[in-house]
XYZ file of N, CA and C in Angstrom:
513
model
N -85.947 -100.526 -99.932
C -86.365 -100.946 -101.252
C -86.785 -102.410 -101.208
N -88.091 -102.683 -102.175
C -88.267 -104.301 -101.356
C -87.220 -105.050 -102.851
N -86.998 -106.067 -103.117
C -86.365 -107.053 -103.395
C -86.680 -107.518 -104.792
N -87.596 -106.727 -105.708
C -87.421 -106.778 -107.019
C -86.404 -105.709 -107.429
N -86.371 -104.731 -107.028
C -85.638 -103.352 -107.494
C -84.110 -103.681 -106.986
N -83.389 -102.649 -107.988
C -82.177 -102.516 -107.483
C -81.335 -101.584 -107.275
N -80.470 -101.852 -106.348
C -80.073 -100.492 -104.973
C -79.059 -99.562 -106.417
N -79.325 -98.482 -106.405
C -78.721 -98.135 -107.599
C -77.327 -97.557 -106.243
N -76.019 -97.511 -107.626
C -74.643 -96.791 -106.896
C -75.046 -95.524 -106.108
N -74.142 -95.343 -104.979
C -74.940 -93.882 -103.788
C -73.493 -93.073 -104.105
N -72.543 -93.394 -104.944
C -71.059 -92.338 -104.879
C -70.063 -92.857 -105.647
N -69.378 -92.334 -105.451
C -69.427 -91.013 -106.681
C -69.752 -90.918 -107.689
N -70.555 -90.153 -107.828
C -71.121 -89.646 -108.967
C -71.107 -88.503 -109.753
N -70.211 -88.327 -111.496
C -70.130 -87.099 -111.552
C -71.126 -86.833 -112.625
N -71.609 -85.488 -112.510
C -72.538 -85.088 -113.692
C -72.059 -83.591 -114.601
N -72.131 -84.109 -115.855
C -71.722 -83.098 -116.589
C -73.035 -81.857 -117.334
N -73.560 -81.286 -117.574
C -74.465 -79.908 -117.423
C -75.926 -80.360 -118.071
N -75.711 -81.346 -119.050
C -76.965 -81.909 -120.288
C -77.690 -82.542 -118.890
N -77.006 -83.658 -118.377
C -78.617 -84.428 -117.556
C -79.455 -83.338 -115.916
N -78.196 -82.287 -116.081
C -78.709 -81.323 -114.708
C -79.692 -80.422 -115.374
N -79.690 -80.000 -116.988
C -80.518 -79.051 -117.366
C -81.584 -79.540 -117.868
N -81.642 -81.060 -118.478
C -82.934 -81.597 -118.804
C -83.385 -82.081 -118.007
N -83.590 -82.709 -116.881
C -84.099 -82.791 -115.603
C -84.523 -81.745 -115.247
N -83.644 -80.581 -114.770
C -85.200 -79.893 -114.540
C -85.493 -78.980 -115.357
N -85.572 -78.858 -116.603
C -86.464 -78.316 -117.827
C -87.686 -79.211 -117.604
N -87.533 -80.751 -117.036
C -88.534 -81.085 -117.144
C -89.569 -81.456 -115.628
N -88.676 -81.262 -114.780
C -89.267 -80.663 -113.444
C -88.793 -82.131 -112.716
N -87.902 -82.988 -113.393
C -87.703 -84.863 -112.572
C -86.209 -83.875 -111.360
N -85.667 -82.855 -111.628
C -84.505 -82.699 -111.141
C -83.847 -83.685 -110.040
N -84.902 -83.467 -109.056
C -84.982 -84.412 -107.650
C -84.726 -86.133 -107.962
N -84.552 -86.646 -109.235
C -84.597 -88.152 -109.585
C -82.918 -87.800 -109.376
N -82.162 -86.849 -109.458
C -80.692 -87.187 -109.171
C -80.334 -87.217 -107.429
N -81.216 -86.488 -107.117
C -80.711 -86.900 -105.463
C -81.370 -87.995 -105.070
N -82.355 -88.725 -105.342
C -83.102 -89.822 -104.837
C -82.543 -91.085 -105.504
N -81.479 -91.085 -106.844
C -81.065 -92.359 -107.090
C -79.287 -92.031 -106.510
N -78.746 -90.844 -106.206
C -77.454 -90.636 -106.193
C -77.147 -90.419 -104.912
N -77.641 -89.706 -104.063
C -77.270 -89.096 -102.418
C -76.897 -87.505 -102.679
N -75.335 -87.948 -103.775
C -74.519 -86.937 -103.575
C -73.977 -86.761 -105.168
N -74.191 -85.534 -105.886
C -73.290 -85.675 -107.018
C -72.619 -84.633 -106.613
N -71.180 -84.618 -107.977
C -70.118 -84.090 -107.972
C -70.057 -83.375 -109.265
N -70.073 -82.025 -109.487
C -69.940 -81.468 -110.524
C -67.999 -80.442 -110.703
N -67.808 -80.352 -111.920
C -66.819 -79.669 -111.570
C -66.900 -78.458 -111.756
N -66.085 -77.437 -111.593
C -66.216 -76.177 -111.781
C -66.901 -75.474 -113.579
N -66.228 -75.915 -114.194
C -66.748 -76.192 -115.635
C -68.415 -76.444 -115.753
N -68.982 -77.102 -115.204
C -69.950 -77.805 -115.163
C -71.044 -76.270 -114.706
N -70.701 -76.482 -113.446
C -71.047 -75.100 -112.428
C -71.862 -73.949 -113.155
N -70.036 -73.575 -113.894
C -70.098 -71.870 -114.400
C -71.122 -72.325 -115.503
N -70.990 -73.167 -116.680
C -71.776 -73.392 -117.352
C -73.748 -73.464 -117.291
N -73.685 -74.259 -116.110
C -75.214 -73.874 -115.741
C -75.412 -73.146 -114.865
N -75.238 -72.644 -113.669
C -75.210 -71.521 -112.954
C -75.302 -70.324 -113.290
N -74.206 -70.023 -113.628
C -73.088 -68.719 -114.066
C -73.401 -68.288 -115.920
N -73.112 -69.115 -116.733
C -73.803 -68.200 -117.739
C -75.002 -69.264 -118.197
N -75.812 -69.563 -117.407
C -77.284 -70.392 -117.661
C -78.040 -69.924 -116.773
N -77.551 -68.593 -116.221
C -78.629 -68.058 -115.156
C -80.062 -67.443 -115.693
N -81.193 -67.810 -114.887
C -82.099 -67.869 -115.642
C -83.044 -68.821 -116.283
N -82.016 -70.133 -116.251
C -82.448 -70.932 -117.342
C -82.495 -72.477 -116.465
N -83.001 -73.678 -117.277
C -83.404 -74.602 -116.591
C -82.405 -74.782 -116.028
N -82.335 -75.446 -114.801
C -81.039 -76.358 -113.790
C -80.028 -74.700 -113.180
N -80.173 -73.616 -113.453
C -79.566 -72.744 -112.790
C -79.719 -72.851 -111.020
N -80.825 -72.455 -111.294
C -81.291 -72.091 -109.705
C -81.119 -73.413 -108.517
N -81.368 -74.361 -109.522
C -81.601 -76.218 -108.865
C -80.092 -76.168 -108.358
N -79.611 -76.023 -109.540
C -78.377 -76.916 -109.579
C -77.601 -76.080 -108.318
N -77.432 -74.746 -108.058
C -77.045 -73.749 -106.801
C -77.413 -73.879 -106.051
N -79.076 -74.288 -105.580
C -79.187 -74.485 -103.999
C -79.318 -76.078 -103.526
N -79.039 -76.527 -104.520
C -78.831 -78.134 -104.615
C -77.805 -78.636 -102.954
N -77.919 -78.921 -102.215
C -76.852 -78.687 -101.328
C -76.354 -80.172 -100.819
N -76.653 -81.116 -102.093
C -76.213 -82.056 -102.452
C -75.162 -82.322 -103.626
N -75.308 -81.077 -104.006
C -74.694 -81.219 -105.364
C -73.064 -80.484 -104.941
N -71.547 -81.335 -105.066
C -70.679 -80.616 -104.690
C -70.013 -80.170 -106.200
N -69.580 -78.798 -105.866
C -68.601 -78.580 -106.778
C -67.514 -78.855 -106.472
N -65.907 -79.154 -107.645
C -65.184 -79.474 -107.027
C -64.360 -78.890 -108.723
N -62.817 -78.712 -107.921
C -61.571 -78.467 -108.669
C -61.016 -79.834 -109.427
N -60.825 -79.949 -110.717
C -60.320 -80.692 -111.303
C -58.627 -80.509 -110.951
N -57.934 -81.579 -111.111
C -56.761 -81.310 -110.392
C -55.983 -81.644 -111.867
N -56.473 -82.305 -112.842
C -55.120 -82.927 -113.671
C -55.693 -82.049 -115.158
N -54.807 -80.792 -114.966
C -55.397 -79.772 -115.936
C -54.347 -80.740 -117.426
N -53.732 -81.158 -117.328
C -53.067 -81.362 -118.898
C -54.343 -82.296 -119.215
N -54.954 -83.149 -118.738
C -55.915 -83.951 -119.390
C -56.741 -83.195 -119.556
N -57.402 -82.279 -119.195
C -58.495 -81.169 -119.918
C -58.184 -80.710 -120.581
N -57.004 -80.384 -120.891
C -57.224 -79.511 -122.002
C -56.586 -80.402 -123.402
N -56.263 -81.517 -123.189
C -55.893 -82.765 -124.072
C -57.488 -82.849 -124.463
N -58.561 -83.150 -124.014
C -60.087 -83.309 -124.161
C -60.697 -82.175 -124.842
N -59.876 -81.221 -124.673
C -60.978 -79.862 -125.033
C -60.632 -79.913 -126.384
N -59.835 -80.257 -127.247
C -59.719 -80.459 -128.300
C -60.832 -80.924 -129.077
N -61.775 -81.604 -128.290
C -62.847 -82.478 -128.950
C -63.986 -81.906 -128.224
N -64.078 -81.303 -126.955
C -65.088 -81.580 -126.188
C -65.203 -80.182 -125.504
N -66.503 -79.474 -125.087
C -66.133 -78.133 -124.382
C -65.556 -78.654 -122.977
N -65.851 -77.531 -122.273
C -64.560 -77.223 -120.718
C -65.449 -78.143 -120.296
N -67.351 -78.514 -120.108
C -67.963 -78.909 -118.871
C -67.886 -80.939 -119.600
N -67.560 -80.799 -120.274
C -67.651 -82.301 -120.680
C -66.293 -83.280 -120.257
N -64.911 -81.893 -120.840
C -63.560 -82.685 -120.382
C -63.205 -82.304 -118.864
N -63.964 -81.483 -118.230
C -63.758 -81.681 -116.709
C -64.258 -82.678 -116.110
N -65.818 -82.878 -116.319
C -66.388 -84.271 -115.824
C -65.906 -85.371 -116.187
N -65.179 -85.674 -117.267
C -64.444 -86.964 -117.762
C -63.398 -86.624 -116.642
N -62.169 -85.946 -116.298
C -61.122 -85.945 -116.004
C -62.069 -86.136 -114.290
N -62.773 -85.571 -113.973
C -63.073 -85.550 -112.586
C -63.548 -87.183 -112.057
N -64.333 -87.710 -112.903
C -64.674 -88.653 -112.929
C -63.487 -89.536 -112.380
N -62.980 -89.552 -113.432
C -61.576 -90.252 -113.414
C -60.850 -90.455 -112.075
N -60.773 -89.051 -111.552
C -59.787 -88.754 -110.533
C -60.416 -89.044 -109.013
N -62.020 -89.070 -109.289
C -62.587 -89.744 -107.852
C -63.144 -91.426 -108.154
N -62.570 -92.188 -109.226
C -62.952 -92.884 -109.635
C -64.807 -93.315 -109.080
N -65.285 -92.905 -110.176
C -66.769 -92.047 -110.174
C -67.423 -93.816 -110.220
N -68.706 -93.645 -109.777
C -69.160 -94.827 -109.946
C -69.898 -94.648 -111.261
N -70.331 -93.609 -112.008
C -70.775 -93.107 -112.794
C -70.202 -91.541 -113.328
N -70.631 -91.676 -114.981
C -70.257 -89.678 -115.058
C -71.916 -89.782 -115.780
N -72.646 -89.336 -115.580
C -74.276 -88.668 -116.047
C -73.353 -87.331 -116.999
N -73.413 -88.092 -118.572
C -73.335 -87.555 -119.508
C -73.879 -87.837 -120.424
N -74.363 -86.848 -121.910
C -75.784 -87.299 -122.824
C -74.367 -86.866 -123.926
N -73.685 -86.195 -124.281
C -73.248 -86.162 -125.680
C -72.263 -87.157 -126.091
N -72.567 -87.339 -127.682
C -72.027 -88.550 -127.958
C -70.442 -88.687 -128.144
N -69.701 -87.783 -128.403
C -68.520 -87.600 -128.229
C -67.619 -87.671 -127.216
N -67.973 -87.044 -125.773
C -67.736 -87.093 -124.494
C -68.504 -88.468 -123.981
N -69.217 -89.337 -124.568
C -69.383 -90.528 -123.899
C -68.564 -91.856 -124.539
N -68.168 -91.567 -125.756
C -66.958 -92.261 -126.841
C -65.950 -91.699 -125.465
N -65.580 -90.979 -125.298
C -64.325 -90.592 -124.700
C -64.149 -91.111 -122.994
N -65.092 -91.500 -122.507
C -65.614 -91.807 -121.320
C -65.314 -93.323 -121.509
N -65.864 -94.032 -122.451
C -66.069 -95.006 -122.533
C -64.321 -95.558 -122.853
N -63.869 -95.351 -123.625
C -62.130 -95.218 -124.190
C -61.494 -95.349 -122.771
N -61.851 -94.424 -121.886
C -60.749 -94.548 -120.499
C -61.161 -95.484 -119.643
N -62.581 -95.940 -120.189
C -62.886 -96.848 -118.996
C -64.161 -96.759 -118.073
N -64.521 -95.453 -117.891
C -65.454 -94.894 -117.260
C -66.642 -95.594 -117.059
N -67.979 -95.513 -116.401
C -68.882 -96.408 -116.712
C -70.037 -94.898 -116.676
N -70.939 -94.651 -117.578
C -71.590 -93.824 -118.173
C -73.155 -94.085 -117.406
N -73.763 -92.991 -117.863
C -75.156 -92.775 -118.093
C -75.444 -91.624 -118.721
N -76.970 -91.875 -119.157
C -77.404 -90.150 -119.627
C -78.408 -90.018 -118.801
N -78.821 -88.918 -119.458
C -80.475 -88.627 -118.871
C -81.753 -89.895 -119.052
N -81.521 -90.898 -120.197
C -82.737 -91.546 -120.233
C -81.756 -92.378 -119.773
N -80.944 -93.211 -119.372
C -80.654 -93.940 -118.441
C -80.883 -93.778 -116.844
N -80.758 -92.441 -116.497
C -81.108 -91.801 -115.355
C -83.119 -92.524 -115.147
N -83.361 -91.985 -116.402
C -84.855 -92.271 -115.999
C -85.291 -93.615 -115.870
N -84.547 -94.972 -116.548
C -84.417 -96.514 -116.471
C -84.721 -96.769 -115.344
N -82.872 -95.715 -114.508
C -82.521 -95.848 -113.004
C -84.017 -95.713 -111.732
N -84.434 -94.862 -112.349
C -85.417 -94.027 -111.391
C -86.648 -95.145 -111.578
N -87.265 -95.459 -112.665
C -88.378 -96.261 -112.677
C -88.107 -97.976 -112.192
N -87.135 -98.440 -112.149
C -86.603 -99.646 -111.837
C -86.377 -98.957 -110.057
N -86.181 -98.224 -109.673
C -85.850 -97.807 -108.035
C -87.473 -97.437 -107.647
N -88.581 -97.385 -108.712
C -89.622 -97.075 -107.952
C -89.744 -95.454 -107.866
N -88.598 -94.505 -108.482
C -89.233 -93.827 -108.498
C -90.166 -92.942 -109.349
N -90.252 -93.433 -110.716
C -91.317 -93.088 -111.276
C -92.202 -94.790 -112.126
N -92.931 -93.925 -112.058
C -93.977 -95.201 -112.425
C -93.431 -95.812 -113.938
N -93.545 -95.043 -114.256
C -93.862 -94.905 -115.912
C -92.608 -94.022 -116.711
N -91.601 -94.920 -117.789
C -90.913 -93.843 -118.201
C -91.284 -93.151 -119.636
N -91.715 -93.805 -119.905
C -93.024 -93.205 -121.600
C -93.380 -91.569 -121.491
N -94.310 -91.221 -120.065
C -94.830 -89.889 -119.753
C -93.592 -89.190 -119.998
N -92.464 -89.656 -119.113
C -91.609 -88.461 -118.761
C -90.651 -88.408 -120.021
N -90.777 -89.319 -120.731
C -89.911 -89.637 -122.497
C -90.626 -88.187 -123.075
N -91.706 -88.712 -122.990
C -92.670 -87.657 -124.017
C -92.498 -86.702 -123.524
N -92.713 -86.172 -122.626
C -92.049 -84.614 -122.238
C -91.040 -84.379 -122.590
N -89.756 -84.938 -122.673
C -88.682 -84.882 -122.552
C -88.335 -84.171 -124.076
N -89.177 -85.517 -125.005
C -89.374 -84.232 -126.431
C -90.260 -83.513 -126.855
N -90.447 -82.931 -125.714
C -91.379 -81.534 -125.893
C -90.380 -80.664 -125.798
N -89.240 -80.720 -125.212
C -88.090 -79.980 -124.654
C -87.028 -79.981 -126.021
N -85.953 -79.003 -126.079
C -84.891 -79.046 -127.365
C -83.821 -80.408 -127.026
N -84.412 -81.493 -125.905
C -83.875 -82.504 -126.396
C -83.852 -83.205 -126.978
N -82.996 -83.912 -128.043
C -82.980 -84.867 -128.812
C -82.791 -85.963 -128.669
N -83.647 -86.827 -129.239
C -84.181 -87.955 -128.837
C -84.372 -88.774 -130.717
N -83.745 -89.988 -131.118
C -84.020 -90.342 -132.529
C -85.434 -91.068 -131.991
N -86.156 -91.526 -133.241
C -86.904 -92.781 -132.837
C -86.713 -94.343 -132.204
N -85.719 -94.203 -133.099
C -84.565 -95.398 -132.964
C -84.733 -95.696 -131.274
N -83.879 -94.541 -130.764
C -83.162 -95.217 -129.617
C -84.608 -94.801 -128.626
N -85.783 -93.965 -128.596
C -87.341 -93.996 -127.891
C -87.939 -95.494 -127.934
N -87.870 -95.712 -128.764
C -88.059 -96.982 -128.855
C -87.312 -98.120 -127.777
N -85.999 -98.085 -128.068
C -84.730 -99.052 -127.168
C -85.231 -98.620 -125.615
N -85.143 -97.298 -125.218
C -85.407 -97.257 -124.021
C -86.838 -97.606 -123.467
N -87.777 -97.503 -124.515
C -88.975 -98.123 -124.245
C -89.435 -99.627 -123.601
N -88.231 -100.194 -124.679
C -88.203 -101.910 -124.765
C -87.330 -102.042 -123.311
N -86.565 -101.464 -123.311
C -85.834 -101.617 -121.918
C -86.396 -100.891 -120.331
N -87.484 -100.637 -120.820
C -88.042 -100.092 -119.679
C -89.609 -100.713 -119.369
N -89.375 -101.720 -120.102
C -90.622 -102.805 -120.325
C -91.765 -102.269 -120.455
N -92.213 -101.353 -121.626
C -93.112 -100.427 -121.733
C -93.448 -100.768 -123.272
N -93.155 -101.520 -124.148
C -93.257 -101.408 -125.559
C -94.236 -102.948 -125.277
């Protein structure tokens, strides 16, 4: 990488199901192995896009991904302390996170990132992912891939299209 850009974290990294299925709904999938090496999903995560998302964006990716590890959450009373608020693939990636002290958890909902944020965690979403990627050089432009992005059932306010705009030195 030459010496304006910066070396983004290579581990651990956990990702919870939102930034694996909008990635490749929108075909960037590959921006998680080229800014990450290696992510870590948990079982939760998995069954959720795999298993009953078969068919559907990030299924097929996310399975022959052979970067992508699944892994057993070990500290089940904190999941299910979380699930109170949060489904299974959100309070596993928080708790997993946790337990490999993650350099990141790649999560988009706002509840599970309040809760992330509370323990300490250090976050991203999907349009942070894309910040990551255009600051590493690997996409040019994050505007194009914004605008696709709400072509897709993701939600996106104006508000914050805007913020990531300005922060992606594009406005």
């Amino acid at each position: 990488m030459n010496g304006n850009k910066k070396e983004p974290p290579h581990s651990p990294v956990v990702s919870n199901s939102g930034p694996l299925i909008a990635l490749a709904t929108i075909g960037k999938f590959d921006l998680l192995k080229n800014l990450f090496g290696q992510v870590y999903i948990p079982q939760a995560v998995y069954d959720e896009v795999v298993v009953y998302g078969e068919g559907e964006p990030g299924a097929e990716e996310t399975e022959k991904a052979e970067w992508i590890e699944t892994l057993q959450v070990e500290d089940r009373l904190a999941v299910n302390l979380l699930r109170e608020e949060m489904d299974a693939g959100e309070s596993e990636a928080i708790v997993l996170a946790q337990e490999l002290n993650a350099a990141y958890v790649l999560i988009d909902e706002a509840v599970a990132r309040r809760k992330a944020r509370l323990i300490g965690l250090r976050m991203t979403g999907t349009l942070g992912i894309l910040l990551m990627a255009k600051e590493a050089g690997l996409i040019p432009a994050v505007r194009p891939v914004l605008d696709e992005l709400r072509q897709t059932d993701f939600r996106i306010s104006s508000r914050v299209y805007r913020e990531i705009l300005v922060k992606a030195g594009e406005v």
